[in-house]
XYZ file of C-alpha atoms in Angstrom:
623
model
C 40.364 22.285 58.534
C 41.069 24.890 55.758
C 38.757 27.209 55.198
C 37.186 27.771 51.205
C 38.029 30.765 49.279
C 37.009 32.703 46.942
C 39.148 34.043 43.748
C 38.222 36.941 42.957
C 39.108 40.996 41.792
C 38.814 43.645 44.870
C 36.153 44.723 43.051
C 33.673 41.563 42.369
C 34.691 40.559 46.340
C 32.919 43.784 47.039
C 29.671 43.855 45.470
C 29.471 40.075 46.451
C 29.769 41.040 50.144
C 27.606 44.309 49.347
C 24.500 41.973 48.063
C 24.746 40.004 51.455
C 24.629 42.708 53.879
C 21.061 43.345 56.519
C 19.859 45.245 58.561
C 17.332 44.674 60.982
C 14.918 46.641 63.789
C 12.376 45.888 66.017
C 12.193 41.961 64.082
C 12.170 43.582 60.529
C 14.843 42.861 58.177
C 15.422 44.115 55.259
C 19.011 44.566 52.261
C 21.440 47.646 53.634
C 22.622 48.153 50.010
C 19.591 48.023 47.845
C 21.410 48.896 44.700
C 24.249 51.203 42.920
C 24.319 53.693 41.269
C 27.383 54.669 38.937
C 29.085 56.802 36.292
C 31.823 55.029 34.576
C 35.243 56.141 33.749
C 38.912 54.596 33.380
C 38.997 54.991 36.884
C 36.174 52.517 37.365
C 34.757 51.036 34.218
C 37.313 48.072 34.261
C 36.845 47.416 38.378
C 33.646 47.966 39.738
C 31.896 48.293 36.315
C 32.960 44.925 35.231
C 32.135 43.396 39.092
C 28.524 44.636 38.304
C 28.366 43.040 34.692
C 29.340 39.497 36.693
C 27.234 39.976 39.839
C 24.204 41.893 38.419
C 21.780 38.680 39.376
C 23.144 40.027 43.007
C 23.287 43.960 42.951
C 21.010 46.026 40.728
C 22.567 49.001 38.843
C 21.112 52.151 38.153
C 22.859 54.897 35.603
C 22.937 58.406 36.837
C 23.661 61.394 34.846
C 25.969 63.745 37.551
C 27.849 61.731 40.097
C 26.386 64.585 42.835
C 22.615 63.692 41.832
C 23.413 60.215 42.260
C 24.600 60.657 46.067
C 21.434 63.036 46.303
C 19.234 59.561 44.961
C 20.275 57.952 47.345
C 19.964 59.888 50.215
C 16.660 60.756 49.072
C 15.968 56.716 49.369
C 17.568 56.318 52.371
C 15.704 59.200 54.405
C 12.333 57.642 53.276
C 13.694 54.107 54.160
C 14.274 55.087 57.656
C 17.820 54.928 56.959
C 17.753 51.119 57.089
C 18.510 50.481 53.994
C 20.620 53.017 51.100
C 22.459 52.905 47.967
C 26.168 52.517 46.444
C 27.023 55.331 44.439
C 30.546 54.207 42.313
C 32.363 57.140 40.423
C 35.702 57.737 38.302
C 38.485 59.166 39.388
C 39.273 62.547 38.924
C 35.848 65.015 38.396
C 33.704 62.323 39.207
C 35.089 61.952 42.419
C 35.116 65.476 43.530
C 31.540 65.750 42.276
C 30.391 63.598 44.876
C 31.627 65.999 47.954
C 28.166 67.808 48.019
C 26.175 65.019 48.066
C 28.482 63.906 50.660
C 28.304 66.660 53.074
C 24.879 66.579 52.701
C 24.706 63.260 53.699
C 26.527 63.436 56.461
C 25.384 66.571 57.927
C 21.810 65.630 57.971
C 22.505 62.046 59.547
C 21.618 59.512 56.347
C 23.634 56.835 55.454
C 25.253 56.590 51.767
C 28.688 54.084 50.199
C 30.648 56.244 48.103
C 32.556 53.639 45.751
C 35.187 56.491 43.730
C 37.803 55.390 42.183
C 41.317 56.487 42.465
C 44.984 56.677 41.225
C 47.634 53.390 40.982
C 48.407 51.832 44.585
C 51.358 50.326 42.479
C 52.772 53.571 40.925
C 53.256 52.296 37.329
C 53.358 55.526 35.746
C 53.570 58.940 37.454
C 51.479 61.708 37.132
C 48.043 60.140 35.811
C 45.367 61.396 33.928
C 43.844 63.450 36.438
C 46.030 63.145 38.658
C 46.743 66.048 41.365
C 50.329 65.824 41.877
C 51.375 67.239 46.102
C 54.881 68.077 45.849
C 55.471 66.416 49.405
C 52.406 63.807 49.776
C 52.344 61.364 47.316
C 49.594 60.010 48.699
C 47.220 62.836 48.407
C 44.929 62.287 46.123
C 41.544 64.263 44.760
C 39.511 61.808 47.043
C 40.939 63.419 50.349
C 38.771 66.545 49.456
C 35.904 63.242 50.367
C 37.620 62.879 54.577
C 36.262 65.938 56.274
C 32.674 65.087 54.797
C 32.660 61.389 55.633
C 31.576 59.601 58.355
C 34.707 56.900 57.589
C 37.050 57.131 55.445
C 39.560 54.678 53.557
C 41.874 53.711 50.673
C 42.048 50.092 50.049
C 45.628 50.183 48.610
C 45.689 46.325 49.109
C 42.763 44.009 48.312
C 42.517 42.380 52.039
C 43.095 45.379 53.429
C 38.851 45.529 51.804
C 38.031 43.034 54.288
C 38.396 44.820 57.605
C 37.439 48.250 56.166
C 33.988 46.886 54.730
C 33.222 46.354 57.908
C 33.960 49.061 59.615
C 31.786 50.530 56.756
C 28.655 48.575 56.883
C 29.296 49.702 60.709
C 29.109 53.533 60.196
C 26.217 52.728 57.682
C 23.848 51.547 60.162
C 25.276 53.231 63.481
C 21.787 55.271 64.330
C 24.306 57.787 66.030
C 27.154 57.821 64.065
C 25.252 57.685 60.369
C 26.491 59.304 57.355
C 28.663 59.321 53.941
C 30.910 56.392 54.475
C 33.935 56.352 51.874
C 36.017 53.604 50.248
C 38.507 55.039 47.829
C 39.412 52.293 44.884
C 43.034 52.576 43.402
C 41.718 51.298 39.892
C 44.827 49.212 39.456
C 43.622 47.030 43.025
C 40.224 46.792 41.935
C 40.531 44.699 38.959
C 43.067 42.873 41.174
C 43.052 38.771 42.211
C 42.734 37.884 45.644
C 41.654 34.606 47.451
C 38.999 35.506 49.879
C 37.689 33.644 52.948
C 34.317 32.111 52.685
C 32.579 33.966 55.333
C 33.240 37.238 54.143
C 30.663 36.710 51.505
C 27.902 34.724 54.198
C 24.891 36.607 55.059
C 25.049 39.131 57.842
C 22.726 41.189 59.822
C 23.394 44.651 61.500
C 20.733 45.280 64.355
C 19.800 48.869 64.640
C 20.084 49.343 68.668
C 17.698 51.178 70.372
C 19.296 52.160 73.411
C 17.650 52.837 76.480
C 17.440 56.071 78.728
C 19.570 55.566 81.726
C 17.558 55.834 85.026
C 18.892 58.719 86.167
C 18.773 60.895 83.281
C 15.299 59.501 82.770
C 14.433 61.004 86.468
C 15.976 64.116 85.621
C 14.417 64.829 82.880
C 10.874 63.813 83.869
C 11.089 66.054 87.314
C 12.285 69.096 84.806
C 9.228 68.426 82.399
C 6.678 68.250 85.977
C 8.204 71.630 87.517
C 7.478 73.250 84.372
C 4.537 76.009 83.853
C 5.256 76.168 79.635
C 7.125 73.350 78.513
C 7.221 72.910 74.632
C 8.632 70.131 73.013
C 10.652 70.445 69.663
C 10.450 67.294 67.460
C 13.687 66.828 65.290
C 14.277 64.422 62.277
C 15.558 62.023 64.807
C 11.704 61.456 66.070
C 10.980 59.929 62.072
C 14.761 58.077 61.921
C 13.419 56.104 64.849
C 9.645 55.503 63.714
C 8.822 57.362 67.046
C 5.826 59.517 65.997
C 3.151 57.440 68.012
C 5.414 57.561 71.035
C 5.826 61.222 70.284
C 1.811 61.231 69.873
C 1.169 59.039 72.718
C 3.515 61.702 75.269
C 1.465 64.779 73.803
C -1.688 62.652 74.170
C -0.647 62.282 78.074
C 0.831 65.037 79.481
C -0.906 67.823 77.051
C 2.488 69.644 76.038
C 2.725 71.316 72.782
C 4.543 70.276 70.177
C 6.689 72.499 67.511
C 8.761 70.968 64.431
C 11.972 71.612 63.006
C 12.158 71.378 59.403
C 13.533 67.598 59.674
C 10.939 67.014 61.901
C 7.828 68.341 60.550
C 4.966 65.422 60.294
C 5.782 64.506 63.373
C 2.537 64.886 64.555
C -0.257 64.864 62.290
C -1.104 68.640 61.441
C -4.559 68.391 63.202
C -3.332 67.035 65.812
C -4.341 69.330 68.588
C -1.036 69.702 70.219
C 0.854 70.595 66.928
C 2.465 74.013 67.024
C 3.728 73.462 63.382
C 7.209 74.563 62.775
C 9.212 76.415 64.729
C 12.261 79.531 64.252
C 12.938 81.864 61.942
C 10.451 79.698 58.560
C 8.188 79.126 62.162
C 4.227 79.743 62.903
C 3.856 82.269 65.175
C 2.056 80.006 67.347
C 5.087 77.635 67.923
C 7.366 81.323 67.987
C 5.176 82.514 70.814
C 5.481 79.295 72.675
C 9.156 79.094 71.961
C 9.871 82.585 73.448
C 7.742 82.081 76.525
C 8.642 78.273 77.486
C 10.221 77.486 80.607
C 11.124 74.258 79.576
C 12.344 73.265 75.866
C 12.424 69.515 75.478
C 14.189 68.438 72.155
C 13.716 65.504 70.677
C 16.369 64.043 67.917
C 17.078 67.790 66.819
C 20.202 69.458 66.124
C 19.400 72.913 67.579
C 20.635 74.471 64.088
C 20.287 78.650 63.798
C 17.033 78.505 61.874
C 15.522 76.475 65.026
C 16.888 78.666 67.877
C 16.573 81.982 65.391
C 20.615 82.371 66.149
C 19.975 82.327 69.497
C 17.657 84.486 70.231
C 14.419 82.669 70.187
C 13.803 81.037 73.734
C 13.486 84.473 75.569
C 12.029 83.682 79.220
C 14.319 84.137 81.714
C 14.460 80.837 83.488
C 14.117 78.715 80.344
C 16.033 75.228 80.320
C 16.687 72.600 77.921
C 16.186 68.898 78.169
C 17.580 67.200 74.923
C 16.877 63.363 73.846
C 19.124 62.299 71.563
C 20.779 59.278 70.435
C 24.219 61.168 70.362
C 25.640 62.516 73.441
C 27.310 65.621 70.923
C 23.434 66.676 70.611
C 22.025 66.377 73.569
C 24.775 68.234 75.481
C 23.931 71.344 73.812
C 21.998 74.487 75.169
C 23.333 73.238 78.064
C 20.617 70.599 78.766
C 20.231 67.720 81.621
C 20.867 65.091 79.087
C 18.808 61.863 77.897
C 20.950 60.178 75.735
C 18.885 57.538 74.069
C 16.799 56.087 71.154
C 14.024 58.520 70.717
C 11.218 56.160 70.488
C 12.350 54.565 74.093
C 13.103 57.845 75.294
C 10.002 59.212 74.206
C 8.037 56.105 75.557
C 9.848 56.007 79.039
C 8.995 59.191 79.567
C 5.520 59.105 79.255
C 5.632 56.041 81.487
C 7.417 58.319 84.520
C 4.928 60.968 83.619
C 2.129 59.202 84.581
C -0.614 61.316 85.868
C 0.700 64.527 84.704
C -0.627 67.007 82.891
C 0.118 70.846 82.027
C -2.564 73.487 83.182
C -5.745 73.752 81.149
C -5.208 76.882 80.471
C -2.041 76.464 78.890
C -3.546 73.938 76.922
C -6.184 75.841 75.810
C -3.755 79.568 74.585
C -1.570 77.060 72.550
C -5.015 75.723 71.341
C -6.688 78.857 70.432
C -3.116 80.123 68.779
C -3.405 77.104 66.511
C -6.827 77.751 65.819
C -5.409 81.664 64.829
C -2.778 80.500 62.680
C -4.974 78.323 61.188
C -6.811 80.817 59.315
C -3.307 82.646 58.493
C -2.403 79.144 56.468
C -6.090 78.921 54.755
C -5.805 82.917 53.729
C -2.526 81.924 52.254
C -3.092 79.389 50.361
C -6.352 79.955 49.260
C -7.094 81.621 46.186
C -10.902 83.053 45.355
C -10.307 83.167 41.561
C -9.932 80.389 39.613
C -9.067 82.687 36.465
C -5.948 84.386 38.638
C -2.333 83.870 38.338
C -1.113 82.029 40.989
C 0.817 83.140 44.052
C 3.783 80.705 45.240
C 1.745 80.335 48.434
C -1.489 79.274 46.089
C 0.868 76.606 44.532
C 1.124 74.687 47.683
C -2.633 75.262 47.993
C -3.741 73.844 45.322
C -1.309 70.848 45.805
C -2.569 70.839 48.956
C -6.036 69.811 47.578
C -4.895 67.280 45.260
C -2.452 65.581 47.407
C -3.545 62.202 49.585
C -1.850 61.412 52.746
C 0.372 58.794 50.863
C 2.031 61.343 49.136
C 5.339 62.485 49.517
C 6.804 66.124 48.731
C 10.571 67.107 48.498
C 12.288 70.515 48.794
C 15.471 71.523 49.693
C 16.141 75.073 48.978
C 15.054 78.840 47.737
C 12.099 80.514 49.264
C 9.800 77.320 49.108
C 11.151 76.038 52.254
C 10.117 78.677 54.497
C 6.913 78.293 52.881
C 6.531 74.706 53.761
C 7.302 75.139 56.886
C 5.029 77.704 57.688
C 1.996 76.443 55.501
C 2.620 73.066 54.660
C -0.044 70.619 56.184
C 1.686 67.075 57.157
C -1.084 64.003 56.751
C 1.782 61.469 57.702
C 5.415 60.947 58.846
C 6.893 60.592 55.232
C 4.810 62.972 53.632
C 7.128 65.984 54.335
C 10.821 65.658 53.204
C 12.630 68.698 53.243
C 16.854 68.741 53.169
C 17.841 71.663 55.492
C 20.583 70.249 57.266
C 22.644 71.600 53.761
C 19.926 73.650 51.783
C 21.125 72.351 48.899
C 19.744 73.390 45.431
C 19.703 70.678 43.269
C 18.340 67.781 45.915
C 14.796 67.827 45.010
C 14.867 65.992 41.636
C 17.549 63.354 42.028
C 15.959 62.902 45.588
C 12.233 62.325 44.028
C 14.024 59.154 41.668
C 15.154 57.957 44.915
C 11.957 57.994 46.957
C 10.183 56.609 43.783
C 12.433 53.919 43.894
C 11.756 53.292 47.845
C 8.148 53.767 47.624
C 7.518 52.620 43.940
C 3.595 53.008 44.287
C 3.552 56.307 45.947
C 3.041 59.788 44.254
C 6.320 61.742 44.494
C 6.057 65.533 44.070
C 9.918 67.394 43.789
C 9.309 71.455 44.146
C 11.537 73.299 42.722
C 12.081 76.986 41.535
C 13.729 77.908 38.524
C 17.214 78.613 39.780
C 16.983 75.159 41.747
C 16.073 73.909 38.170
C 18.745 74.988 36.872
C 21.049 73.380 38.783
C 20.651 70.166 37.951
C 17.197 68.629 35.904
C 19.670 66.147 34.764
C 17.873 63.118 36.635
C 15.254 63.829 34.879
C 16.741 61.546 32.204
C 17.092 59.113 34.906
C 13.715 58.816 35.382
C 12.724 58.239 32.200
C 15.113 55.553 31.645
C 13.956 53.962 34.853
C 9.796 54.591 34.370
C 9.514 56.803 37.142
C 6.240 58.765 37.630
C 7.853 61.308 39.588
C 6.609 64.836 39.547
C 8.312 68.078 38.921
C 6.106 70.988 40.307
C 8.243 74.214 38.415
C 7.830 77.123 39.593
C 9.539 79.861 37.072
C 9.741 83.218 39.385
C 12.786 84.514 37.059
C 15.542 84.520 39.622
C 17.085 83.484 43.282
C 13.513 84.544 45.170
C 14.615 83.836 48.562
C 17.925 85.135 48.442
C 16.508 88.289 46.198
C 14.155 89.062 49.482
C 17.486 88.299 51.622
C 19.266 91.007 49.672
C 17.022 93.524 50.413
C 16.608 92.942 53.816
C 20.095 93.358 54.401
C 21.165 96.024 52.266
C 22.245 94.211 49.345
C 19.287 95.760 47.384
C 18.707 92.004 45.521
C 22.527 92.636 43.479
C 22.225 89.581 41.102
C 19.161 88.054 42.185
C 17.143 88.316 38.659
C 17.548 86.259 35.991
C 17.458 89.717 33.835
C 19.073 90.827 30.619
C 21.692 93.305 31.869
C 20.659 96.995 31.383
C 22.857 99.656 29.481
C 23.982 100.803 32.860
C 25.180 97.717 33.976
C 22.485 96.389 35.993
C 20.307 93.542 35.701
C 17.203 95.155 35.140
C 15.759 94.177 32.207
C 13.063 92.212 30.457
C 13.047 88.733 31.785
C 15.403 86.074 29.773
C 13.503 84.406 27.022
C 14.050 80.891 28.541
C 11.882 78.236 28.171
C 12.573 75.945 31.415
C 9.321 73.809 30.932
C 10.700 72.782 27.001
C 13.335 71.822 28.751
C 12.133 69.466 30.549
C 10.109 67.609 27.890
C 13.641 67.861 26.327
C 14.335 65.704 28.244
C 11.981 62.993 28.026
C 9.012 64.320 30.426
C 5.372 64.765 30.171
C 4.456 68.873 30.398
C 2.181 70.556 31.846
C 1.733 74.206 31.634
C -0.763 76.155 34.144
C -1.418 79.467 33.493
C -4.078 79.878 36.375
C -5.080 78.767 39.702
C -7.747 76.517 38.160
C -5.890 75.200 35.356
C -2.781 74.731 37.608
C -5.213 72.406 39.629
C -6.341 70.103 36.953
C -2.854 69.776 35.693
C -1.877 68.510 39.019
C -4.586 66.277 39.264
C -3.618 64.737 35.556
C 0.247 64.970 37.124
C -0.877 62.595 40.307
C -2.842 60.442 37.803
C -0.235 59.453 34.997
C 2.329 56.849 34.781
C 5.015 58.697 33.570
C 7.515 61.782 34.550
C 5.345 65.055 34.812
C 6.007 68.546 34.715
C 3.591 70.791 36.058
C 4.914 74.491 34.869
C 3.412 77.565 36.142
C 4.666 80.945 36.480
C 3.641 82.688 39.497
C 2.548 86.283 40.432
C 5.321 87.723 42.484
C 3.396 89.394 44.860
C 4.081 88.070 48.352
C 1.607 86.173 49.916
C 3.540 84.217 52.502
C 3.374 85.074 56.052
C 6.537 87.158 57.272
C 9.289 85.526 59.124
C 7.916 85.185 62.885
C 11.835 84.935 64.158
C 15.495 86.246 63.375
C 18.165 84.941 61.449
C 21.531 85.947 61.976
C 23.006 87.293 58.601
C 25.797 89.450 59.182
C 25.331 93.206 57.925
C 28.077 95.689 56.707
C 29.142 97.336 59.948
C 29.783 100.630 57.808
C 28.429 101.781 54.402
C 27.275 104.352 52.305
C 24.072 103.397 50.720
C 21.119 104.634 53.125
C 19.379 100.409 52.718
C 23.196 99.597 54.344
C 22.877 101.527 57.132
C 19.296 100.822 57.727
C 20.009 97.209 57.722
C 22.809 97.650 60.304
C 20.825 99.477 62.688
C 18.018 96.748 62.588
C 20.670 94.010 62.456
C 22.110 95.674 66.102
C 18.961 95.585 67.586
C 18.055 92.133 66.441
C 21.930 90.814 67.610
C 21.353 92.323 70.994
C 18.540 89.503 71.980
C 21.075 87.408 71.117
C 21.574 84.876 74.596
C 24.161 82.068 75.822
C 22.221 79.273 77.335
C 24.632 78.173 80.218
């Protein structure tokens, strides 16, 4: 019996197959591809353009302004989908195509799924070089879509239109691989994908990827449960894997149990609800210093779906008890093998919820329980004197920002950051209401992320208020999606903060010796310098240049009603304020490791050294 086929280009056999793809967890199913996004250009206008003109009843499109943005969309959708379900990004060749390698390291380093569709040069050859072509005197199959392997979680060329059939696939595999997650990469010669093919039947039936949850094995499970009972100070660190497996009420439930604190990374903040009496808040060098304290004195450091990065262990030097160990649950075996930890290797929500099962019964000393407790209650009133602000008629203070958002927020709401001195802010002030509410990129600190990311999380949360934070050299970088949103109806909001330079690199600068060198967005002095009046630039025209609502705040009081009318409105808002400079933030609780010049002759130099020498030597191996 012959089996029907399909005639059809590379290109409309792939969004057909794309429009038919599931995934599905714990009984819920739901589309992996929700939609693409694309940029068109000879490289793709004719293949994958024209596929979405015939199957656009199948796959909705979306029209991006910077091919980078659009990969930061769709992360932005993914991360607040749970990574069950993402977004096609399709490029040109050429520019295009390297624009997308930020958004796909990004991806990739901080775990979310995303289909990078660029197109590429002739499989066939019919003309050599090519508009945009980058000619390797020795590889003639190089092409400016290689620069797209090393941040990819898979990688192909589909030189030959079945060759699409196994390498989908393996793509839609990669895509919803809870371990192995990431930018996933299918180069398109433009020649093959406006190219014929008959295609089997069932590559285009529906099919459903299950999300495993695997279990702990029983003997790691032992393990690590007699490790968490012999412990005096055991401290568990909550990682963004605890919110990629919906595991905060097993998370909850453990901490309910057992009494052990619980400190965030930056991917896992929200974890616990931030009145939940066992949350420590965040943890390393953007830390509280009740987490810090209970970091440097812990016997026992469980992690739970974190990567141990250098802002978590404060480059090594954070865990400072002498006997401290490490227990690490995480899906991937490359994770929890580091620190040198007796290993759980397994979905954290089943890991989480085994282990309270073989922890029946026990529970840390009271009066453990009752220091972490009473350093909550401390930092508690650090948070409130930061964000607080006794004059309504005052400039603001960055800190007083996230105050009065605080107060205008609900718990539905979501905020994004990714970069500047706003994160360490967050992470130190920030009060979490729910699992979602907190979405900071820090896996790749990457200025830019918040806006494009806030049209994604519309998009996966359409009635949800969406609140991007960004300072004015993130701004800078790229408000083009602000366009987006207008074109889609988005009521996303854009909190601006204009501080007139790179603030968190500026304090950086000085701290090292670097005495904030082009930090300031100045006019440059007669000597030289950037010292001058601040540029005349108008960011917040800007934006309603581009199609958004404005509001400007002057004061703490009128920066609270504007963010009030903000939450309230149907359309893209802009809340502007500029802020006093003065900082209000708590300092830095932990170290981070930023090299210093070893030898200098400017007295802030050498001063930084010597403190950089004495910080370094803390610095332990955890074998």
């Amino acid at each position: 019996m012959s089996t029907p086929t399909h005639r059809l280009t590379t290109a409309q056999a792939l969004v057909r197959f794309l429009a038919v793809q599931y995934t599905e967890r714990d009984g819920v199913r739901q589309r992996l591809i929700a939609g693409t996004w694309g940029i068109f250009g000879h490289g793709n206008v004719a293949g994958i353009g024209q596929a979405l003109v015939e199957h656009a009843d199948v796959m909705p499109y979306h029209q991006g302004r910077n091919e980078q943005a659009m990969v930061h969309a769709a992360v932005g959708y993914a991360r607040h989908r749970g990574r069950l379900s993402t977004q096609a990004v399709t490029t040109s060749i050429g520019p295009g195509a390297t624009n997308l390698v930020t958004g796909a390291a990004l991806a990739t380093i901080n775990r979310l799924p995303v289909l990078l569709l660029p197109g590429d040069y002739f499989a066939a050859h019919p003309a050599d070089p090519l508009l945009q072509q980058l000619e390797h005197p020795v590889e003639a199959d190089v092409s400016v879509n290689d620069t797209l392997r090393p941040v990819s979680r898979y990688f192909d060329r589909i030189t030959r239109p079945e060759a699409l059939i196994a390498s989908a696939l393996n793509a839609m595999r990669v895509l919803t691989d809870p371990a192995e997650t990431g930018a996933v990469t299918l180069a398109l010669p433009q020649d093959v994908q406006a190219e014929a093919f008959d295609w089997p039947g069932e590559f285009f039936a529906e099919r459903v990827w299950r999300v495993r949850r695997p279990a702990p094995d029983p003997a790691e499970l032992a393990a690590a449960a007699d490790a968490i009972r012999s412990a005096s100070r055991p401290l568990i660190v909550a990682g963004g894997g605890v919110h990629h497996s919906a595991a905060e009420d097993a998370l909850r439930a453990l901490a309910d149990a057992t009494g052990i604190p619980v400190a965030s990374t930056q991917a896992g903040k929200g974890s616990l609800r931030h009145d939940h009496p066992a949350d420590a808040g965040g943890i390393g060098h953007t830390g509280t210093a009740v987490a810090d304290h209970l970091a440097r004195t812990a016997d026992l450091v469980v992690g739970v779906g974190t990567r141990h990065t250098d802002f978590t262990t404060a480059s090594g030097t954070l865990f400072q008890n002498p006997g401290v160990r490490f227990v690490n649950l995480n899906i991937t075996a490359f994770d929890a093998h580091k620190l040198a930890a007796t290993t759980l290797v397994c979905d954290a929500r089943a890991g989480l919820t085994a282990l309270t099962e073989a922890l029946a019964g026990h529970r840390v000393d009271a009066a453990y329980e009752a220091e972490y407790r009473a350093g909550k209650e401390r930092w508690g009133r650090v948070v409130e004197a930061a964000l607080r602000s006794d004059d309504d008629s005052a400039v603001p203070t960055q800190t007083q920002v996230l105050g009065a958002l605080d107060t205008v927020v609900g718990d539905e709401d979501v905020v994004i950051n990714a970069a500047g001195s706003l994160p360490g802010d967050l992470h130190k002030l920030w009060r979490a209401r729910s699992p979602r509410q907190y979405h900071l990129e820090y896996g790749y600190s990457c200025m830019g992320y918040e806006i494009p990311a806030a049209v994604g999380v519309q998009q996966a949360a359409p009635d949800t208020p969406v609140w991007a934070l960004v300072g004015d050299g993130t701004y800078l970088m790229m408000p083009t999606e602000i366009v987006t949103a207008v074109q889609e109806g988005l009521p996303v909001n854009v909190v601006l903060v204009q501080n007139h330079g790179y603030a968190s690199i500026g304090g950086l600068s000085e701290s090292v010796g670097a005495e904030r060198f082009g930090t300031a967005y100045r006019h440059r002095a007669a000597d030289g310098s950037f010292t001058g009046a601040p540029l005349p630039v108008d960011l917040a025209a800007n934006a309603g240049s581009l199609g958004m609502d404005v509001l400007r705040a002057k004061t703490v009081g009128e920066l609270r009603e504007a963010l009030r009318a903000a939450r309230a409105s149907d359309r893209p808002t802009c809340v502007y304020v500029e802020t006093d400079p003065a900082p209000t933030a708590p300092p830095a609780e932990a170290w981070w490791d930023v090299p210093v010049a070893e030898v200098a002759g400017r007295e802030p130099a050498v001063l930084a050294r010597e403190h950089y020498d004495r910080e370094a030597a803390r610095r332990r191996r955890y074998l």
